[in-house]
Coordinates of C-alpha atoms in Angstrom, one line a residue:
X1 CA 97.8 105.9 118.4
X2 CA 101.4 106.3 118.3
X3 CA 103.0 107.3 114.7
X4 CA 104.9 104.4 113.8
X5 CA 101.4 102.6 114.6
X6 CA 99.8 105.1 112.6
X7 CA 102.5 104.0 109.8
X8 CA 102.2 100.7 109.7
X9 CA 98.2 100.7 109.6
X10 CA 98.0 102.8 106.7
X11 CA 100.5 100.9 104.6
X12 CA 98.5 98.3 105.3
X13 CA 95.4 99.7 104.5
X14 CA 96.7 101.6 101.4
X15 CA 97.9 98.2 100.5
X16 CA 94.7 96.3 100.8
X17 CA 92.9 99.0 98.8
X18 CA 95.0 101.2 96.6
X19 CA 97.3 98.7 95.0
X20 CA 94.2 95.9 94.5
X21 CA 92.8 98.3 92.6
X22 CA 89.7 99.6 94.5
X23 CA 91.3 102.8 94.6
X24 CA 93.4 105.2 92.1
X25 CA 97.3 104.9 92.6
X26 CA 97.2 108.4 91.0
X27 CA 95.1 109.7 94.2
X28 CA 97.1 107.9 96.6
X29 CA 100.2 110.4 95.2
X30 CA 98.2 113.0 94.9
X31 CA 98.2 112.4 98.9
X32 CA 101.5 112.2 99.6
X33 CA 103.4 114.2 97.2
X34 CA 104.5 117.7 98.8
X35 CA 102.5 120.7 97.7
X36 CA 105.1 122.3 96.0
X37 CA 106.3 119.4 93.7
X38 CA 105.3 120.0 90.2
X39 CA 102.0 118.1 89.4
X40 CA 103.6 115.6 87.6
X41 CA 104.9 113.8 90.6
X42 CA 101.5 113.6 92.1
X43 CA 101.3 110.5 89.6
X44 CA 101.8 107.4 91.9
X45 CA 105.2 105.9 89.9
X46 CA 106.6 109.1 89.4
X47 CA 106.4 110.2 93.3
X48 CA 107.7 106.4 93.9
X49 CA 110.5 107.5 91.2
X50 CA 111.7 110.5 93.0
X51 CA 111.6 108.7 96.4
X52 CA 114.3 106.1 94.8
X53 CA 116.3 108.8 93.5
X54 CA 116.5 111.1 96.9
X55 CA 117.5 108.2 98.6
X56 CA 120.5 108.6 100.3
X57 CA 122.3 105.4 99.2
X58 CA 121.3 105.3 95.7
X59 CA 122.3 109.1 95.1
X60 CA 125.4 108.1 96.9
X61 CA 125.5 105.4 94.1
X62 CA 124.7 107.5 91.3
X63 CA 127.3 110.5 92.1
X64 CA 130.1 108.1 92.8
X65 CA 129.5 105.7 89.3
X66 CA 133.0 106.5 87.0
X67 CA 134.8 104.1 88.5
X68 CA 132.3 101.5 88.1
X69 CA 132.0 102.0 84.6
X70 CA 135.9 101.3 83.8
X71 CA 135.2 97.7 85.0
X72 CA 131.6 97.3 83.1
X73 CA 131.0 93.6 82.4
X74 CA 130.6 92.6 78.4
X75 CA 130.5 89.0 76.3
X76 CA 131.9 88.2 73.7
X77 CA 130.1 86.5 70.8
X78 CA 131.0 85.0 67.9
X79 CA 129.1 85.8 64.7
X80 CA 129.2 83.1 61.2
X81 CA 128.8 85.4 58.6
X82 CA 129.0 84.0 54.5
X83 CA 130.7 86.8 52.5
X84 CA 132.5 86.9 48.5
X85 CA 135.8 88.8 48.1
X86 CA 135.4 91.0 51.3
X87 CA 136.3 89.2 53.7
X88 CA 135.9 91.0 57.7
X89 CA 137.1 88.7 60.5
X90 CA 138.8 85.3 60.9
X91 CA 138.5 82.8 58.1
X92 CA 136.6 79.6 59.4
X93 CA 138.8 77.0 56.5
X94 CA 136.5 74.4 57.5
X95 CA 133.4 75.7 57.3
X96 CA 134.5 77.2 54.2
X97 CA 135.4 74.4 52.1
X98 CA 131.9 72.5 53.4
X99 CA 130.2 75.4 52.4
X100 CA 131.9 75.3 48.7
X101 CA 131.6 71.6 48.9
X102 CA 127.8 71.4 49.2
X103 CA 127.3 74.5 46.9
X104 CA 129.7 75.0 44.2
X105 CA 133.3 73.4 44.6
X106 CA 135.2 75.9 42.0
X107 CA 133.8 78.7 43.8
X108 CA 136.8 80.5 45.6
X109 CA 134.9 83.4 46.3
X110 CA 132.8 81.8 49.2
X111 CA 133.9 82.1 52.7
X112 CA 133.0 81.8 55.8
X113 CA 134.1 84.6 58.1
X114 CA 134.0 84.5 62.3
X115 CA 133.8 87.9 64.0
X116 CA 133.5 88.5 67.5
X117 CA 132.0 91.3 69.1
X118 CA 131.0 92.9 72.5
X119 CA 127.8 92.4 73.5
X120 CA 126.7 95.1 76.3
X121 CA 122.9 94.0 76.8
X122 CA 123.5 91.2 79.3
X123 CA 121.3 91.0 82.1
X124 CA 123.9 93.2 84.6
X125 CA 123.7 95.8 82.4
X126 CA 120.5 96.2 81.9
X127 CA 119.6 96.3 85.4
X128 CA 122.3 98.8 86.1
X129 CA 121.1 101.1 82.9
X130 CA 117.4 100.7 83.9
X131 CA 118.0 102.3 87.8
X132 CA 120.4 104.9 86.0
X133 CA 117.6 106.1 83.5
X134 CA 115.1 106.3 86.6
X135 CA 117.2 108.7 88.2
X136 CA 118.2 110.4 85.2
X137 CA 114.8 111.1 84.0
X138 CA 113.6 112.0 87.7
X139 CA 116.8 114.0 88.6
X140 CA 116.5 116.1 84.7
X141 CA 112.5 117.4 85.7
X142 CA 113.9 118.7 88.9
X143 CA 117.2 120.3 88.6
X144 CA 116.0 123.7 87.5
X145 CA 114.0 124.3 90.7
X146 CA 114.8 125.7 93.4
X147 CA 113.9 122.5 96.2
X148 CA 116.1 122.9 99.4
X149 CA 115.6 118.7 100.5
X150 CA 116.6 118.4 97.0
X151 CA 120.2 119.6 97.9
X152 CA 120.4 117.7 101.1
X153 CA 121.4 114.5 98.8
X154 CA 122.3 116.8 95.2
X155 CA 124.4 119.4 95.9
X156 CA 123.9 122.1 93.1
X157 CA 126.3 124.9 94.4
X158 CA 127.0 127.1 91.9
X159 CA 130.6 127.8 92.8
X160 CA 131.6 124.3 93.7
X161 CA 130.9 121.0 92.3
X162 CA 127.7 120.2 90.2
X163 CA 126.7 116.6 91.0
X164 CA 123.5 117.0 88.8
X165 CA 125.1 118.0 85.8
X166 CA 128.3 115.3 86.4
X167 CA 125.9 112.4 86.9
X168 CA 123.9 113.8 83.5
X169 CA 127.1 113.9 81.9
X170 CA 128.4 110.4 82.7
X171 CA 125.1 108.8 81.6
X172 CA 124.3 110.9 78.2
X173 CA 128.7 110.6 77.6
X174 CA 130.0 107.9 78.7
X175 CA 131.0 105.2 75.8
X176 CA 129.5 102.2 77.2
X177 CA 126.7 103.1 79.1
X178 CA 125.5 104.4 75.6
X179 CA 125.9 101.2 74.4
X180 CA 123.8 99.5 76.8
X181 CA 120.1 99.5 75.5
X182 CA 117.6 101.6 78.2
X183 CA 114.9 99.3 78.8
X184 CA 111.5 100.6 78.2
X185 CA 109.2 98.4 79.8
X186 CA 110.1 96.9 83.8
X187 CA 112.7 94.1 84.1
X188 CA 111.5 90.5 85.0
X189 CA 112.0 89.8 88.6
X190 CA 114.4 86.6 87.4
X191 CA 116.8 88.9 85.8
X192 CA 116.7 91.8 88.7
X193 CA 117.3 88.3 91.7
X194 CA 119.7 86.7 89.1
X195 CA 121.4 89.7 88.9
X196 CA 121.6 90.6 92.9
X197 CA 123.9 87.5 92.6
X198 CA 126.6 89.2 90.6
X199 CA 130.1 89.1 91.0
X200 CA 130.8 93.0 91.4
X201 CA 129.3 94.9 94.1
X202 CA 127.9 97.9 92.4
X203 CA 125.4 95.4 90.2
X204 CA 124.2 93.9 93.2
X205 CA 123.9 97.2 94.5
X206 CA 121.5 98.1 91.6
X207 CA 119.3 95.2 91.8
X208 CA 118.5 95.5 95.3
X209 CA 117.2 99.0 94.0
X210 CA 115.4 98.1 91.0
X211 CA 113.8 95.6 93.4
X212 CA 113.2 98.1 96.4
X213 CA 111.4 100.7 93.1
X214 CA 109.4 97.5 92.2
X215 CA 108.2 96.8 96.1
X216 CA 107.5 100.7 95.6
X217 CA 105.4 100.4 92.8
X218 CA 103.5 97.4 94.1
X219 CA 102.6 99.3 97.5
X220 CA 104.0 96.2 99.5
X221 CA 103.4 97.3 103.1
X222 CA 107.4 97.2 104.3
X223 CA 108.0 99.6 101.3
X224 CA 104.8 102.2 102.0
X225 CA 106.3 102.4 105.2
X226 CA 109.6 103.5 104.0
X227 CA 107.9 106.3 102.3
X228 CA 106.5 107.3 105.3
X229 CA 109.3 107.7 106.9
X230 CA 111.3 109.4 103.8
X231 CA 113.1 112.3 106.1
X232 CA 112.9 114.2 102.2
X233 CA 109.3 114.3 100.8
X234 CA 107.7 112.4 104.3
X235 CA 103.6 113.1 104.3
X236 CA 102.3 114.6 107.5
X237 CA 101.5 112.5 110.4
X238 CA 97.9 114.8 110.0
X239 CA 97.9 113.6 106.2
X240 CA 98.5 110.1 107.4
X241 CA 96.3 110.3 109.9
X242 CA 93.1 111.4 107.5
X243 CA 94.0 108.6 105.1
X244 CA 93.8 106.1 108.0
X245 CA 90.3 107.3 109.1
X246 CA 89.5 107.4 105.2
X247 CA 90.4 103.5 104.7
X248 CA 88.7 102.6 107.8
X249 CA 85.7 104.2 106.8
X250 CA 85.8 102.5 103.6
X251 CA 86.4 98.7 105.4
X252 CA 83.4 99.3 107.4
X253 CA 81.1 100.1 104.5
X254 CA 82.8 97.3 102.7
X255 CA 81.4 94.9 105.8
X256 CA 78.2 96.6 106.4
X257 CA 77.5 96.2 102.6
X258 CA 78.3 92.6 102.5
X259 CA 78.8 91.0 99.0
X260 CA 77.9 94.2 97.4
X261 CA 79.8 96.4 99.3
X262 CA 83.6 95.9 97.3
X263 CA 84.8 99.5 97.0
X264 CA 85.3 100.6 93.3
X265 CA 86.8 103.7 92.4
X266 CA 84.9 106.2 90.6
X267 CA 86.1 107.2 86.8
X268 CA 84.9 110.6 84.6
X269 CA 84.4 113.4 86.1
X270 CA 82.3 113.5 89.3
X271 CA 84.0 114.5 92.5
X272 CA 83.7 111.1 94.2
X273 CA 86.7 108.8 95.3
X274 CA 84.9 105.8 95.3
X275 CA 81.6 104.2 95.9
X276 CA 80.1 100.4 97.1
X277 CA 77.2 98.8 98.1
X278 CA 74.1 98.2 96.0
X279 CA 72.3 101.2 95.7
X280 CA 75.6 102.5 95.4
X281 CA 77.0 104.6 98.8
X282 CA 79.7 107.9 97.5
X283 CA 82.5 108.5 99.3
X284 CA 84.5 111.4 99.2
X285 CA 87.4 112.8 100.2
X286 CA 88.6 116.5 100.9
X287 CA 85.5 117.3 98.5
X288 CA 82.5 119.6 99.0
X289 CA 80.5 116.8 97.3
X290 CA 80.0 119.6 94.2
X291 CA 78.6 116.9 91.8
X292 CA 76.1 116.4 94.3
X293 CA 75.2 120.1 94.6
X294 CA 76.0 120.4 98.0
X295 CA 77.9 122.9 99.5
X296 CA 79.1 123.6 103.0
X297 CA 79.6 127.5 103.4
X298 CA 80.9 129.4 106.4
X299 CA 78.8 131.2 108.5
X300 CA 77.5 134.2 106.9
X301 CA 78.5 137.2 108.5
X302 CA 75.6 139.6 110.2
X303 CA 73.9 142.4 109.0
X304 CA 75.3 145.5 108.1
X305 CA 74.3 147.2 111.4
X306 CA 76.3 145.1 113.2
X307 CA 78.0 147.7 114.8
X308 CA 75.3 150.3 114.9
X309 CA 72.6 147.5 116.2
X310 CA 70.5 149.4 118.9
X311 CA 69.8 148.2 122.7
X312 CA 66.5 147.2 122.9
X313 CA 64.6 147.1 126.4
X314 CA 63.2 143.8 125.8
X315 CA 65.9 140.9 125.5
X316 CA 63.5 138.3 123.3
X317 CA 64.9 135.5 121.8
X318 CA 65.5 137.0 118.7
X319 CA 67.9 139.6 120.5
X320 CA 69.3 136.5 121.7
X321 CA 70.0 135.0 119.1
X322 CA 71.4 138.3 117.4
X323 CA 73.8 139.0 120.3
X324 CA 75.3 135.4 120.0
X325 CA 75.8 135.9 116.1
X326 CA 77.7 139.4 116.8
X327 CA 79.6 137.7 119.9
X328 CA 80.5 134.8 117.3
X329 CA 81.6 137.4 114.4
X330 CA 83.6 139.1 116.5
X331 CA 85.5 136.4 118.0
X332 CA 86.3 134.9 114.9
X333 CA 87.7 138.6 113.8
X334 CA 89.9 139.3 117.0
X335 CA 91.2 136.0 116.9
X336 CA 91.8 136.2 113.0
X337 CA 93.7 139.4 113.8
X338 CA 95.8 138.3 116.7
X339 CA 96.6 134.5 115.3
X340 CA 96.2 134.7 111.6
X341 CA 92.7 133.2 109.4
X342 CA 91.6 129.7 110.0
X343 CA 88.4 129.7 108.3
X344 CA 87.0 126.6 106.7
X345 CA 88.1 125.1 103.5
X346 CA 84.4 124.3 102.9
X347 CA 85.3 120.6 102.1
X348 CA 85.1 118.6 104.8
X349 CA 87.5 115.6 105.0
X350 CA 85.3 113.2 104.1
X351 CA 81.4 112.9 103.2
X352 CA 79.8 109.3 103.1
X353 CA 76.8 109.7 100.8
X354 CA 73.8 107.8 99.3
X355 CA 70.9 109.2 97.4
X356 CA 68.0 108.5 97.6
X357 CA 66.7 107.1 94.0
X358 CA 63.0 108.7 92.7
X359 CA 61.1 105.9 93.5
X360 CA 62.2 106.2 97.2
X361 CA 60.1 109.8 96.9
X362 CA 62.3 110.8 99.9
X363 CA 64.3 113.9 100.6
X364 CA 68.0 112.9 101.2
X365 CA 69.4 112.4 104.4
X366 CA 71.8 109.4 104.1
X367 CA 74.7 111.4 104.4
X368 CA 78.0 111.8 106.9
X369 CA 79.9 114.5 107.0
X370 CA 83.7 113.8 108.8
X371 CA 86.1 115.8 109.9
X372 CA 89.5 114.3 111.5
X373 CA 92.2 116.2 113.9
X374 CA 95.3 114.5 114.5
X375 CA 95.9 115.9 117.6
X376 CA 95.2 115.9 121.6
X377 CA 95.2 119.5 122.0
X378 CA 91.9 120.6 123.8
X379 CA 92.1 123.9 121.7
X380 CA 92.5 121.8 118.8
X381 CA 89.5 118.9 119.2
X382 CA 86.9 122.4 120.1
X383 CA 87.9 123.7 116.7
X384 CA 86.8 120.6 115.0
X385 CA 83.7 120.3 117.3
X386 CA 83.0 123.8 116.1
X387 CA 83.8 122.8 112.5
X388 CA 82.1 119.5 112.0
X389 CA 79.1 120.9 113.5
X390 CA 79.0 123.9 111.2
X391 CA 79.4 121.5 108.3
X392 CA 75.7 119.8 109.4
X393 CA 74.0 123.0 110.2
X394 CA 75.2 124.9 107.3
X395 CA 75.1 122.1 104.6
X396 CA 72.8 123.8 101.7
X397 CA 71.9 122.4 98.4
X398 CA 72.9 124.2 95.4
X399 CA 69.8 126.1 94.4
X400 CA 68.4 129.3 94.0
X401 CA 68.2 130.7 96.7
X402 CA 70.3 127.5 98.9
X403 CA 68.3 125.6 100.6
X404 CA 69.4 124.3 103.9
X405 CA 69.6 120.4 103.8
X406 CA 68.4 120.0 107.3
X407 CA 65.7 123.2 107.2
X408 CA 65.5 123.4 111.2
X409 CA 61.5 121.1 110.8
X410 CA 60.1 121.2 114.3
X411 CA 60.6 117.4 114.4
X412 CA 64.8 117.3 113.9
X413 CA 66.1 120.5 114.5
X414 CA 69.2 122.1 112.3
X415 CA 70.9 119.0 112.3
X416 CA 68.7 116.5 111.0
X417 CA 66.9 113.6 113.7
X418 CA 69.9 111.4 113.4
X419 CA 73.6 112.1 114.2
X420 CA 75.4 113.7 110.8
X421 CA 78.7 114.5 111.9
X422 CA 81.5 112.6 113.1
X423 CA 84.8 113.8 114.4
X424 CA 87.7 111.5 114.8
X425 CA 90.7 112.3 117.0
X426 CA 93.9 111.0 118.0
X427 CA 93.7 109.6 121.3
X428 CA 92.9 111.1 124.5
X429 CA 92.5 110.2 128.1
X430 CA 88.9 111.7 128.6
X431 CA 87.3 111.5 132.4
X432 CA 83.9 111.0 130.1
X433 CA 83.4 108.2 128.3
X434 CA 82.6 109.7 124.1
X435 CA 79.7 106.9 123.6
X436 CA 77.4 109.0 126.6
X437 CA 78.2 112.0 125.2
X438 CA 74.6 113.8 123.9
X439 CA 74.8 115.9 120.9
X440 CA 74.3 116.3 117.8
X441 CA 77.8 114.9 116.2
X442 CA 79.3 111.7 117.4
X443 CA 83.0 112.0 118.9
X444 CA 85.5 108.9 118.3
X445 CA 89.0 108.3 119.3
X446 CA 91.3 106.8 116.9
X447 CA 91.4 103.3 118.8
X448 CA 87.9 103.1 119.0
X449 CA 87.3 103.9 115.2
X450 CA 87.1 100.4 113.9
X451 CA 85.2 99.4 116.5
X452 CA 82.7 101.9 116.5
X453 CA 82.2 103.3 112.8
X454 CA 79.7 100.0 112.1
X455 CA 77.1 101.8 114.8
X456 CA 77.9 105.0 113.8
X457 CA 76.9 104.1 109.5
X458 CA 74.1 102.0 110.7
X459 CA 72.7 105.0 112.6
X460 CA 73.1 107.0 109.4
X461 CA 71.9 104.6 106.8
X462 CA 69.2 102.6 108.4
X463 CA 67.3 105.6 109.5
X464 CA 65.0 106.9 106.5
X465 CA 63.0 110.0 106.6
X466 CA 60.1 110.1 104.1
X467 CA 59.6 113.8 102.5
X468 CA 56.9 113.6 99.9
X469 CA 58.4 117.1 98.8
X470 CA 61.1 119.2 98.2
X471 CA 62.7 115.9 96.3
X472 CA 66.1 117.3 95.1
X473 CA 68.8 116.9 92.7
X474 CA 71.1 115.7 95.4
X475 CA 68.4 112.4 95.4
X476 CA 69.6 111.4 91.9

């Protein structure tokens, strides 16, 4: 899958379930905002926010706007105002002698007075004023840290010209931009399309960009897109890639589910993104699946006397099985040392998982545990054959002591009787075909994902293993 296929599939997909609702907006930023933005901007509108003002036209905009203001449009209005003695405007005679006419015709203290005034809150403006405060608000959280893509469009050189502070000035100083009210609440889309239609350039300019925000904030595919492709704050085509496989995951449960299968996301505090289906199927994302109490550790290291393990003149299998955990520690150490730590996060990318209720009386195995590499690199794709099958074998319920949730029984092995694990890949022109290959973990290309995940969850979630014992918190 090429990346501007990748692109255009997860705007979609984000689309269809983020901005519907069946998802969190909040998560969806959490996703795509870089690591070292503060955490406010992993709120959906804010990220969306900072995106409109690092754009390279609209700071362009912003840092060139004096000479806009000098030719600011206004209208002028006429107010009737009734006054005695002071008089402030132009005397209406006519409505003034009606007035004394109808009330009191001796009175020569009535009059009615005509002022005219400016008025700055006409629709123009308050597009214009709305786009400013945007940036404004976005550009003030930002300019005291140190961001180098945040100099590429606001140069902050010490020595030479400030465009932060002058673009703060002109909006906190400048005479009628102050007297332009900043509106609160979003503009309706009449005023922002009436407004695209404006005489002077630099208002249409500013309603194309309210509207672009608005697109933005509604996730409309074309706009998502855009975001991806931000050369600023762009997500990583592995990011990208994890929330595709995430969203197609969650369309096939939605179809295997049927009526009951609508994804919903999950609210309080459990560690689940969302869940569907009826009894409810968990999904989660980049979690250990803690409210669960599961937990997928690395491999423990060996004994103590590791180095100091004695040669013994019989090679039985448990010598066998203790040379191939030394082997295993020691390659991960030499290779640590020469290319620097990749141990497991100990949250896989993505766990699909339904307990088993009490009546069920059944130990829980409806559970799939994915791991995704965006990549073709045959170093890479052994890594996450290594990974997602140390995430079966070494899943352990939270207990005391752990207590492996596929205990090696003589009927399954270590990794349960059904297939656990699935890697997904970019793809890759393999001499075997992935659907023969025997093993414990299942193996799918990113074109065959949608095709094959249906199989793949009905292998996991139509098989049922009864366990009259050992039922679990994990079940509940």
């Amino acid at each position: 899958m090429d990346n501007e296929t990748l692109r255009q599939e997860v705007s979609e997909l984000a689309f269809g379930y983020v901005m519907s609702g069946r998802l969190s907006q909040d998560w969806l930023g959490q996703q795509l905002a870089p690591d070292q933005l503060p955490e406010r901007f992993h709120d959906y509108s804010a990220l969306v926010d900072l995106h409109v003002t690092l754009n390279p036209h609209i700071a362009a905009f912003a840092q060139n706007l004096r000479p806009h203001l000098r030719t600011i449009k206004t209208e002028t209005r006429t107010e009737d105002n009734r006054s005695r003695d002071n008089i402030e405007g132009h005397i209406d005679w006519q409505q003034t002698y009606q007035q004394r006419y109808q009330e009191t015709p001796s009175d020569r203290t009535l009059f009615i007075t005509q002022r005219r005034t400016e008025e700055y809150d006409i629709p123009e403006n308050l597009v214009l004023k709305k786009l400013l405060s945007v940036i404004y608000d976005t550009i003030t959280e930002l300019e005291d840290i140190d961001y180098g893509w945040l100099d590429e469009r606001w140069n902050r050189e010490a020595s030479g010209h400030n465009e932060i502070q002058e673009f703060k000035r002109i909006y906190t100083r400048n005479v009628h931009l102050d007297r332009i009210t900043t509106p609160s609440d979003s503009l309706p889309p009449r005023m922002i399309q009436a407004t695209k239609s404006a005489r002077k350039g630099f208002y249409r300019f500013a309603a194309r960009g309210l509207e672009w925000r608005d697109k933005l904030l509604e996730g409309k595919p074309d706009a998502l897109q855009a975001v991806f492709q931000s050369t600023v704050i762009e997500p990583s085509e592995s990011t990208l890639f994890e929330l595709f496989v995430l969203f197609r995951i969650l369309e096939a449960l939605e179809q295997r589910f049927g009526t009951t299968g609508r994804v919903r996301p999950i609210s309080g505090s459990g560690n689940a993104l969302a869940k569907t289906g009826t009894p409810p199927c968990y999904v989660y994302h980049n979690s250990s699946a803690k409210d669960r109490n599961l937990k997928f550790p690395q491999m423990p290291p060996p004994s103590d006397d590791i180095l100091d393990r004695p040669h013994h003149s019989q090679q039985t299998d448990s010598e066998w099985l203790a040379r191939s955990q030394t082997v295993h520690y020691w390659l991960e150490s030499i290779r640590d040392q020469l290319w620097g730590s990749k141990k497991q996060t100990g949250k896989p990318d993505a766990i699909v998982f339904r307990p088993a209720s009490a009546e069920q009386n059944r130990f829980v195995r409806d559970i799939l545990i994915v791991e995704v590499k965006h990549s073709t690199n045959q170093e890479t794709i052994n890594e996450g054959i290594a990974e997602t099958l140390r995430y079966v074998a070494y899943a352990t319920k939270r207990t005391n002591p752990p207590e492996f949730l596929f205990p090696d029984a003589a009927d399954e092995g270590a990794f349960g009787a059904e297939v656990h694990g699935l890697l997904v890949i970019q793809d890759y022109d393999f001499d075997t075909d992935l659907t023969e290959i025997n093993g414990p973990i299942d193996i799918v290309q990113a074109s065959d994902l949608q095709e094959r995940l249906p199989s793949v969850l009905r292998d996991v979630f139509e098989a049922g293993i009864t366990s009259p014992q050992n039922q679990s918190s994990v079940d509940g």
